[in-house]
PDB file of C-alpha atoms and ligand atoms in Angstrom:
ATOM      1  CA  UNK A 217      34.437 119.743 127.104  1.00 79.00           C
ATOM      2  CA  UNK A 218      37.856 119.282 125.473  1.00 82.00           C
ATOM      3  CA  UNK A 219      38.309 116.059 127.422  1.00 93.00           C
ATOM      4  CA  UNK A 220      34.971 114.712 126.268  1.00 94.00           C
ATOM      5  CA  UNK A 221      35.760 115.647 122.659  1.00 96.00           C
ATOM      6  CA  UNK A 222      39.057 113.752 122.943  1.00 96.00           C
ATOM      7  CA  UNK A 223      37.282 110.731 124.415  1.00 97.00           C
ATOM      8  CA  UNK A 224      34.679 110.847 121.638  1.00 97.00           C
ATOM      9  CA  UNK A 225      37.388 110.989 118.986  1.00 97.00           C
ATOM     10  CA  UNK A 226      39.191 108.053 120.531  1.00 96.00           C
ATOM     11  CA  UNK A 227      35.913 106.046 120.497  1.00 97.00           C
ATOM     12  CA  UNK A 228      35.416 106.925 116.812  1.00 96.00           C
ATOM     13  CA  UNK A 229      38.977 105.793 116.050  1.00 95.00           C
ATOM     14  CA  UNK A 230      38.476 102.501 117.889  1.00 96.00           C
ATOM     15  CA  UNK A 231      35.098 101.791 116.323  1.00 97.00           C
ATOM     16  CA  UNK A 232      34.762  99.834 113.106  1.00 96.00           C
ATOM     17  CA  UNK A 233      31.040 100.496 112.663  1.00 97.00           C
ATOM     18  CA  UNK A 234      30.015 103.995 113.684  1.00 98.00           C
ATOM     19  CA  UNK A 235      26.590 105.264 112.676  1.00 97.00           C
ATOM     20  CA  UNK A 236      24.565 108.360 113.556  1.00 98.00           C
ATOM     21  CA  UNK A 237      20.995 108.739 114.732  1.00 97.00           C
ATOM     22  CA  UNK A 238      19.680 112.260 114.220  1.00 97.00           C
ATOM     23  CA  UNK A 239      16.592 114.310 114.935  1.00 96.00           C
ATOM     24  CA  UNK A 240      15.143 117.799 114.728  1.00 95.00           C
ATOM     25  CA  UNK A 241      17.947 119.362 116.821  1.00 96.00           C
ATOM     26  CA  UNK A 242      20.502 118.941 114.019  1.00 98.00           C
ATOM     27  CA  UNK A 243      18.410 121.073 111.663  1.00 97.00           C
ATOM     28  CA  UNK A 244      17.498 123.966 113.964  1.00 96.00           C
ATOM     29  CA  UNK A 245      20.824 125.612 113.099  1.00 96.00           C
ATOM     30  CA  UNK A 246      19.775 125.397 109.450  1.00 97.00           C
ATOM     31  CA  UNK A 247      16.767 127.528 110.317  1.00 96.00           C
ATOM     32  CA  UNK A 248      14.193 124.748 110.640  1.00 95.00           C
ATOM     33  CA  UNK A 249      12.498 125.053 114.038  1.00 92.00           C
ATOM     34  CA  UNK A 250      11.757 121.743 115.771  1.00 92.00           C
ATOM     35  CA  UNK A 251       8.162 120.986 114.700  1.00 92.00           C
ATOM     36  CA  UNK A 252       7.322 120.282 118.350  1.00 89.00           C
ATOM     37  CA  UNK A 253       8.846 123.499 119.727  1.00 91.00           C
ATOM     38  CA  UNK A 254       7.017 126.704 120.650  1.00 91.00           C
ATOM     39  CA  UNK A 255       7.746 128.202 117.214  1.00 89.00           C
ATOM     40  CA  UNK A 256       7.371 124.906 115.375  1.00 92.00           C
ATOM     41  CA  UNK A 257       4.839 123.691 112.843  1.00 95.00           C
ATOM     42  CA  UNK A 258       2.684 121.908 115.429  1.00 95.00           C
ATOM     43  CA  UNK A 259       2.215 125.078 117.448  1.00 95.00           C
ATOM     44  CA  UNK A 260       0.408 126.497 114.445  1.00 95.00           C
ATOM     45  CA  UNK A 261      -1.342 123.414 113.085  1.00 97.00           C
ATOM     46  CA  UNK A 262      -3.017 120.910 115.384  1.00 97.00           C
ATOM     47  CA  UNK A 263      -1.269 117.609 114.535  1.00 95.00           C
ATOM     48  CA  UNK A 264      -4.501 115.649 114.904  1.00 95.00           C
ATOM     49  CA  UNK A 265      -6.270 117.972 112.463  1.00 97.00           C
ATOM     50  CA  UNK A 266      -3.413 118.397 109.996  1.00 97.00           C
ATOM     51  CA  UNK A 267      -0.882 115.651 110.628  1.00 97.00           C
ATOM     52  CA  UNK A 268      -2.757 112.401 110.128  1.00 97.00           C
ATOM     53  CA  UNK A 269      -3.496 110.245 107.103  1.00 97.00           C
ATOM     54  CA  UNK A 270      -7.142 110.254 108.191  1.00 97.00           C
ATOM     55  CA  UNK A 271      -7.200 114.067 108.047  1.00 98.00           C
ATOM     56  CA  UNK A 272      -5.481 114.022 104.641  1.00 98.00           C
ATOM     57  CA  UNK A 273      -7.965 111.527 103.212  1.00 98.00           C
ATOM     58  CA  UNK A 274     -10.985 113.457 104.433  1.00 97.00           C
ATOM     59  CA  UNK A 275      -9.764 116.951 103.473  1.00 98.00           C
ATOM     60  CA  UNK A 276      -6.488 117.011 101.518  1.00 98.00           C
ATOM     61  CA  UNK A 277      -6.864 120.700 100.596  1.00 97.00           C
ATOM     62  CA  UNK A 278      -6.982 121.655 104.267  1.00 98.00           C
ATOM     63  CA  UNK A 279      -3.949 119.493 105.138  1.00 98.00           C
ATOM     64  CA  UNK A 280      -2.058 121.116 102.246  1.00 97.00           C
ATOM     65  CA  UNK A 281      -2.235 124.453 104.137  1.00 97.00           C
ATOM     66  CA  UNK A 282       0.180 122.817 106.592  1.00 97.00           C
ATOM     67  CA  UNK A 283       2.121 120.910 103.896  1.00 97.00           C
ATOM     68  CA  UNK A 284       2.777 124.088 101.900  1.00 95.00           C
ATOM     69  CA  UNK A 285       4.656 125.466 104.936  1.00 94.00           C
ATOM     70  CA  UNK A 286       6.305 122.144 105.569  1.00 95.00           C
ATOM     71  CA  UNK A 287       7.807 121.735 102.089  1.00 94.00           C
ATOM     72  CA  UNK A 288       9.223 125.268 102.298  1.00 92.00           C
ATOM     73  CA  UNK A 289      11.984 123.668 104.435  1.00 95.00           C
ATOM     74  CA  UNK A 290      13.412 122.599 101.072  1.00 94.00           C
ATOM     75  CA  UNK A 291      15.128 126.000 100.914  1.00 95.00           C
ATOM     76  CA  UNK A 292      17.171 125.234 104.072  1.00 97.00           C
ATOM     77  CA  UNK A 293      20.895 124.547 103.704  1.00 98.00           C
ATOM     78  CA  UNK A 294      22.970 121.953 105.567  1.00 98.00           C
ATOM     79  CA  UNK A 295      24.953 123.424 108.481  1.00 98.00           C
ATOM     80  CA  UNK A 296      28.567 122.661 109.405  1.00 98.00           C
ATOM     81  CA  UNK A 297      27.348 119.782 111.604  1.00 98.00           C
ATOM     82  CA  UNK A 298      25.654 118.081 108.633  1.00 98.00           C
ATOM     83  CA  UNK A 299      28.811 118.677 106.596  1.00 98.00           C
ATOM     84  CA  UNK A 300      30.981 117.166 109.320  1.00 98.00           C
ATOM     85  CA  UNK A 301      28.872 113.972 109.279  1.00 98.00           C
ATOM     86  CA  UNK A 302      29.207 113.864 105.485  1.00 98.00           C
ATOM     87  CA  UNK A 303      32.971 114.203 105.807  1.00 97.00           C
ATOM     88  CA  UNK A 304      33.043 111.324 108.329  1.00 97.00           C
ATOM     89  CA  UNK A 305      31.216 109.099 105.829  1.00 98.00           C
ATOM     90  CA  UNK A 306      33.591 110.149 103.054  1.00 97.00           C
ATOM     91  CA  UNK A 307      36.563 109.217 105.256  1.00 95.00           C
ATOM     92  CA  UNK A 308      35.040 105.787 105.913  1.00 96.00           C
ATOM     93  CA  UNK A 309      34.470 106.639 109.574  1.00 97.00           C
ATOM     94  CA  UNK A 310      30.660 106.609 109.403  1.00 98.00           C
ATOM     95  CA  UNK A 311      28.665 103.729 107.941  1.00 98.00           C
ATOM     96  CA  UNK A 312      25.300 105.417 107.783  1.00 98.00           C
ATOM     97  CA  UNK A 313      22.742 107.765 109.286  1.00 98.00           C
ATOM     98  CA  UNK A 314      19.273 107.029 110.586  1.00 97.00           C
ATOM     99  CA  UNK A 315      17.341 110.273 110.661  1.00 97.00           C
ATOM    100  CA  UNK A 316      13.939 111.220 111.934  1.00 95.00           C
ATOM    101  CA  UNK A 317      14.134 114.376 109.817  1.00 97.00           C
ATOM    102  CA  UNK A 318      12.319 114.761 106.518  1.00 97.00           C
ATOM    103  CA  UNK A 319      14.389 117.735 105.302  1.00 97.00           C
ATOM    104  CA  UNK A 320      17.027 115.845 103.224  1.00 98.00           C
ATOM    105  CA  UNK A 321      19.802 118.004 104.726  1.00 98.00           C
ATOM    106  CA  UNK A 322      22.055 114.980 105.332  1.00 98.00           C
ATOM    107  CA  UNK A 323      21.870 114.062 101.636  1.00 98.00           C
ATOM    108  CA  UNK A 324      22.354 117.701 100.635  1.00 98.00           C
ATOM    109  CA  UNK A 325      25.495 117.759 102.795  1.00 98.00           C
ATOM    110  CA  UNK A 326      26.795 114.710 100.916  1.00 98.00           C
ATOM    111  CA  UNK A 327      25.873 111.675 103.009  1.00 98.00           C
ATOM    112  CA  UNK A 328      25.020 108.648 100.860  1.00 98.00           C
ATOM    113  CA  UNK A 329      23.716 106.028 103.266  1.00 98.00           C
ATOM    114  CA  UNK A 330      20.764 107.772 104.910  1.00 98.00           C
ATOM    115  CA  UNK A 331      17.739 105.939 106.289  1.00 97.00           C
ATOM    116  CA  UNK A 332      14.743 108.245 106.571  1.00 96.00           C
ATOM    117  CA  UNK A 333      12.649 106.940 109.422  1.00 93.00           C
ATOM    118  CA  UNK A 334       9.781 109.306 108.678  1.00 95.00           C
ATOM    119  CA  UNK A 335      10.147 109.536 104.903  1.00 96.00           C
ATOM    120  CA  UNK A 336      10.962 112.865 103.251  1.00 96.00           C
ATOM    121  CA  UNK A 337       9.549 115.697 101.212  1.00 95.00           C
ATOM    122  CA  UNK A 338      11.610 114.524  98.246  1.00 95.00           C
ATOM    123  CA  UNK A 339       8.781 112.580  96.607  1.00 96.00           C
ATOM    124  CA  UNK A 340       5.005 112.544  96.359  1.00 97.00           C
ATOM    125  CA  UNK A 341       2.473 109.813  95.695  1.00 97.00           C
ATOM    126  CA  UNK A 342      -1.135 109.691  94.513  1.00 98.00           C
ATOM    127  CA  UNK A 343      -3.096 107.607  97.023  1.00 97.00           C
ATOM    128  CA  UNK A 344      -5.720 106.803  94.371  1.00 97.00           C
ATOM    129  CA  UNK A 345      -3.625 105.421  91.516  1.00 98.00           C
ATOM    130  CA  UNK A 346      -0.053 105.244  92.862  1.00 97.00           C
ATOM    131  CA  UNK A 347       1.392 107.862  90.474  1.00 97.00           C
ATOM    132  CA  UNK A 348       4.693 109.096  91.830  1.00 96.00           C
ATOM    133  CA  UNK A 349       6.652 112.298  91.322  1.00 96.00           C
ATOM    134  CA  UNK A 350       9.518 114.325  92.758  1.00 95.00           C
ATOM    135  CA  UNK A 351       9.656 117.591  94.672  1.00 95.00           C
ATOM    136  CA  UNK A 352      10.769 119.537  91.557  1.00 92.00           C
ATOM    137  CA  UNK A 353       7.423 118.835  89.852  1.00 90.00           C
ATOM    138  CA  UNK A 354       5.529 119.936  92.949  1.00 89.00           C
ATOM    139  CA  UNK A 355       7.621 123.104  93.371  1.00 87.00           C
ATOM    140  CA  UNK A 356       6.956 124.130  89.780  1.00 86.00           C
ATOM    141  CA  UNK A 357       3.190 123.621  89.869  1.00 85.00           C
ATOM    142  CA  UNK A 358       0.107 124.773  91.719  1.00 89.00           C
ATOM    143  CA  UNK A 359      -0.643 124.045  95.381  1.00 92.00           C
ATOM    144  CA  UNK A 360      -2.049 121.581  96.195  1.00 96.00           C
ATOM    145  CA  UNK A 361      -0.307 119.519  93.518  1.00 96.00           C
ATOM    146  CA  UNK A 362      -2.432 117.043  91.583  1.00 96.00           C
ATOM    147  CA  UNK A 363      -1.821 113.647  90.064  1.00 96.00           C
ATOM    148  CA  UNK A 364      -1.017 113.870  86.334  1.00 95.00           C
ATOM    149  CA  UNK A 365      -2.950 110.694  85.756  1.00 96.00           C
ATOM    150  CA  UNK A 366      -6.176 110.990  87.826  1.00 97.00           C
ATOM    151  CA  UNK A 367      -6.129 114.578  89.173  1.00 97.00           C
ATOM    152  CA  UNK A 368      -6.295 113.529  92.853  1.00 97.00           C
ATOM    153  CA  UNK A 369      -4.346 115.649  95.344  1.00 97.00           C
ATOM    154  CA  UNK A 370      -0.841 114.245  95.957  1.00 98.00           C
ATOM    155  CA  UNK A 371       0.527 113.233  99.351  1.00 98.00           C
ATOM    156  CA  UNK A 372       4.205 113.724 100.262  1.00 97.00           C
ATOM    157  CA  UNK A 373       6.016 110.485 101.145  1.00 97.00           C
ATOM    158  CA  UNK A 374       6.321 111.474 104.791  1.00 97.00           C
ATOM    159  CA  UNK A 375       4.996 109.391 107.668  1.00 96.00           C
ATOM    160  CA  UNK A 376       1.940 110.982 109.254  1.00 96.00           C
ATOM    161  CA  UNK A 377       1.215 110.492 112.948  1.00 94.00           C
ATOM    162  CA  UNK A 378      -1.256 107.650 112.356  1.00 95.00           C
ATOM    163  CA  UNK A 379       0.960 105.832 109.850  1.00 95.00           C
ATOM    164  CA  UNK A 380       3.475 103.032 110.378  1.00 93.00           C
ATOM    165  CA  UNK A 381       7.194 103.526 109.765  1.00 93.00           C
ATOM    166  CA  UNK A 382       7.825 102.090 106.254  1.00 92.00           C
ATOM    167  CA  UNK A 383       9.014  98.476 106.373  1.00 95.00           C
ATOM    168  CA  UNK A 384      12.167  99.180 104.310  1.00 95.00           C
ATOM    169  CA  UNK A 385      13.180 101.971 106.748  1.00 95.00           C
ATOM    170  CA  UNK A 386      12.528  99.726 109.749  1.00 94.00           C
ATOM    171  CA  UNK A 387      14.637  96.874 108.438  1.00 96.00           C
ATOM    172  CA  UNK A 388      17.471  99.179 107.341  1.00 97.00           C
ATOM    173  CA  UNK A 389      17.381 100.781 110.807  1.00 95.00           C
ATOM    174  CA  UNK A 390      17.466  97.438 112.591  1.00 94.00           C
ATOM    175  CA  UNK A 391      20.386  96.325 110.469  1.00 96.00           C
ATOM    176  CA  UNK A 392      22.412  99.490 111.112  1.00 96.00           C
ATOM    177  CA  UNK A 393      21.598  99.659 114.825  1.00 94.00           C
ATOM    178  CA  UNK A 394      22.259  96.016 115.664  1.00 94.00           C
ATOM    179  CA  UNK A 395      25.596  96.001 113.795  1.00 95.00           C
ATOM    180  CA  UNK A 396      26.902  99.319 115.122  1.00 96.00           C
ATOM    181  CA  UNK A 397      29.584  99.405 117.787  1.00 96.00           C
ATOM    182  CA  UNK A 398      29.223 103.191 118.163  1.00 97.00           C
ATOM    183  CA  UNK A 399      26.228 105.458 117.630  1.00 97.00           C
ATOM    184  CA  UNK A 400      26.398 109.251 117.559  1.00 98.00           C
ATOM    185  CA  UNK A 401      22.955 110.319 118.771  1.00 97.00           C
ATOM    186  CA  UNK A 402      22.501 113.964 117.790  1.00 97.00           C
ATOM    187  CA  UNK A 403      19.653 116.441 118.030  1.00 97.00           C
ATOM    188  CA  UNK A 404      17.151 113.982 119.398  1.00 95.00           C
ATOM    189  CA  UNK A 405      16.037 113.207 122.910  1.00 91.00           C
ATOM    190  CA  UNK A 406      14.666 109.860 121.650  1.00 90.00           C
ATOM    191  CA  UNK A 407      11.542 110.450 123.729  1.00 86.00           C
ATOM    192  CA  UNK A 408       9.018 109.710 121.013  1.00 80.00           C
ATOM    193  CA  UNK A 409       8.185 106.140 119.960  1.00 76.00           C
ATOM    194  CA  UNK A 410       9.419 104.253 118.016  1.00 77.00           C
ATOM    195  CA  UNK A 411      12.803 106.091 118.132  1.00 83.00           C
ATOM    196  CA  UNK A 412      12.586 105.874 121.919  1.00 87.00           C
ATOM    197  CA  UNK A 413      13.584 102.194 121.824  1.00 90.00           C
ATOM    198  CA  UNK A 414      16.674 102.715 119.685  1.00 92.00           C
ATOM    199  CA  UNK A 415      19.202 103.722 122.400  1.00 93.00           C
ATOM    200  CA  UNK A 416      18.173 100.660 124.417  1.00 93.00           C
ATOM    201  CA  UNK A 417      18.607  98.385 121.386  1.00 93.00           C
ATOM    202  CA  UNK A 418      22.073  99.902 120.794  1.00 94.00           C
ATOM    203  CA  UNK A 419      23.102  99.114 124.366  1.00 94.00           C
ATOM    204  CA  UNK A 420      21.645  95.592 124.220  1.00 94.00           C
ATOM    205  CA  UNK A 421      23.859  94.898 121.218  1.00 92.00           C
ATOM    206  CA  UNK A 422      26.963  96.231 122.939  1.00 92.00           C
ATOM    207  CA  UNK A 423      27.186  99.556 121.109  1.00 95.00           C
ATOM    208  CA  UNK A 424      28.532 102.717 122.711  1.00 97.00           C
ATOM    209  CA  UNK A 425      26.663 106.016 122.509  1.00 97.00           C
ATOM    210  CA  UNK A 426      28.012 109.538 122.033  1.00 98.00           C
ATOM    211  CA  UNK A 427      25.175 111.952 122.752  1.00 98.00           C
ATOM    212  CA  UNK A 428      25.193 115.445 121.211  1.00 98.00           C
ATOM    213  CA  UNK A 429      22.245 117.469 122.482  1.00 97.00           C
ATOM    214  CA  UNK A 430      21.676 121.004 123.741  1.00 96.00           C
ATOM    215  CA  UNK A 431      19.804 119.419 126.626  1.00 95.00           C
ATOM    216  CA  UNK A 432      21.166 115.909 127.182  1.00 95.00           C
ATOM    217  CA  UNK A 433      18.394 113.354 127.587  1.00 94.00           C
ATOM    218  CA  UNK A 434      20.030 109.927 127.466  1.00 93.00           C
ATOM    219  CA  UNK A 435      21.266 109.781 131.016  1.00 86.00           C
ATOM    220  CA  UNK A 436      22.399 106.300 131.975  1.00 89.00           C
ATOM    221  CA  UNK A 437      22.611 105.280 128.297  1.00 95.00           C
ATOM    222  CA  UNK A 438      25.168 107.641 126.766  1.00 97.00           C
ATOM    223  CA  UNK A 439      28.856 106.790 127.249  1.00 97.00           C
ATOM    224  CA  UNK A 440      29.939 110.326 126.364  1.00 97.00           C
ATOM    225  CA  UNK A 441      27.707 113.375 126.592  1.00 97.00           C
ATOM    226  CA  UNK A 442      28.583 116.436 124.526  1.00 97.00           C
ATOM    227  CA  UNK A 443      26.157 119.160 125.573  1.00 97.00           C
ATOM    228  CA  UNK A 444      25.757 122.103 123.235  1.00 96.00           C
ATOM    229  CA  UNK A 445      25.388 123.184 119.628  1.00 97.00           C
ATOM    230  CA  UNK A 446      25.441 120.346 117.082  1.00 98.00           C
ATOM    231  CA  UNK A 447      27.414 122.294 114.474  1.00 97.00           C
ATOM    232  CA  UNK A 448      30.016 123.576 116.948  1.00 97.00           C
ATOM    233  CA  UNK A 449      30.551 120.163 118.553  1.00 98.00           C
ATOM    234  CA  UNK A 450      30.778 118.357 115.214  1.00 98.00           C
ATOM    235  CA  UNK A 451      33.259 120.946 113.960  1.00 97.00           C
ATOM    236  CA  UNK A 452      35.403 120.425 117.080  1.00 96.00           C
ATOM    237  CA  UNK A 453      35.170 116.634 116.637  1.00 96.00           C
ATOM    238  CA  UNK A 454      36.318 116.787 113.011  1.00 95.00           C
ATOM    239  CA  UNK A 455      39.192 119.155 113.894  1.00 95.00           C
ATOM    240  CA  UNK A 456      40.388 116.857 116.663  1.00 96.00           C
ATOM    241  CA  UNK A 457      40.034 113.793 114.401  1.00 93.00           C
ATOM    242  CA  UNK A 458      42.318 115.380 111.834  1.00 88.00           C
ATOM    243  CA  UNK A 459      45.058 116.223 114.326  1.00 84.00           C
TER     244      UNK A 459
HETATM  245 ZN1   ZN B1636      -3.652 109.417  90.600  1.00 77.34          ZN
END
């Protein structure tokens, strides 16, 4: 492992445009189970019944039973892996993060340039009149939260299963991915579309990939595979970088 860490650090030093692509696996050590895992949200709530815009529109109160549990992830704290990525950005060694997570832990750790592929629980919108508010308002009020203007039930600005990735997130992602010469892929197996295409796009544009996963999944695509805990590996990376 030490060898691979050294190789990863040397790639980071050589790179002029390193970015990170993260998924659920980086937040499990912050106490947020992968939604798709055996103890995750979707084991409790059928995604087709609770995780679609169609379901929300037809019965928002029912979908809010799931959302109430989902927004509780706001109490989670960034782990040392998140903090290590924030320190890389601060040092000018990381240009940005594309995350599939909606938990805002990268921003809480201190990262500035974060593209949220699936939106986040940070803001809420009224589908009827477009009224917009932040998580603080929702946390302080009743569940389900209602629009101050027309009293409709609010929807978090997360991307449901039957929704498209927001255009601004797609274009920011394309820009980061196609310009990167090194991508740290962490906590995601990139098996689910549209994130599934991203490692291939990185390679097509000549970027190298450092994969950090408990169970490596990018065989044939990753240049360096660091198998294990995200927080431990990132801590080791940062230590070696500073030597
Ligand atoms: Zn409204």
